[in-house]
Amino acid sequence: GSWSDWDWGAKLQLHSGLPYTPIIGRVQEAGTGRWLPIYGNYNGGRLPIYGKLDFRVSKKVLYDTWKMSYVFDIQNITMRKNVSGYDYADDFSNYANPDVVSSDIFLPFFGIEAEF
């Protein structure tokens, strides 16, 4: 067989960044010494836009009484990070420069399926 016997596909996903309420400062609570956040405008910030490209190739092989399918799938081929939020630290000390919380999974997958 040739490569033309295979099914090829790609999927592009774009997501606008979710709104969030930023922390713009902190204040120490009287009596307890705990640090409390000072919030900015409700939903005044927006997470970055996220884009992801997946690639897939598959083939079905038919036999007399059954069929076999082969699949190779790569998710997030561009390895872009998906920012899901910001970490301001337990005491909100890094409110001016919070750490980015993200997932940047690159997932290759190979599968075989038989149907009788």
PDB file of C-alpha atoms in Angstrom, residues 9-13 52-56 73-77:
ATOM      1  CA  GLY A   9      -6.183  15.051   9.285  1.00  0.00           C
ATOM      2  CA  ALA A  10      -5.336  18.097  11.345  1.00  0.00           C
ATOM      3  CA  LYS A  11      -7.333  20.056  13.887  1.00  0.00           C
ATOM      4  CA  LEU A  12      -6.657  23.644  14.923  1.00  0.00           C
ATOM      5  CA  GLN A  13      -8.307  24.977  18.067  1.00  0.00           C
ATOM      6  CA  LYS A  52      -3.437  24.126  19.658  1.00  0.00           C
ATOM      7  CA  LEU A  53      -2.698  22.048  16.552  1.00  0.00           C
ATOM      8  CA  ASP A  54      -3.315  18.298  16.482  1.00  0.00           C
ATOM      9  CA  PHE A  55      -2.281  15.891  13.721  1.00  0.00           C
ATOM     10  CA  ARG A  56      -3.734  12.440  12.987  1.00  0.00           C
ATOM     11  CA  ASP A  73      -2.202  10.934  16.771  1.00  0.00           C
ATOM     12  CA  ILE A  74      -0.094  13.862  18.012  1.00  0.00           C
ATOM     13  CA  GLN A  75      -1.845  16.385  20.230  1.00  0.00           C
ATOM     14  CA  ASN A  76      -0.478  19.911  20.652  1.00  0.00           C
ATOM     15  CA  ILE A  77       2.193  19.484  17.976  1.00  0.00           C
TER      16      ILE A  77
END
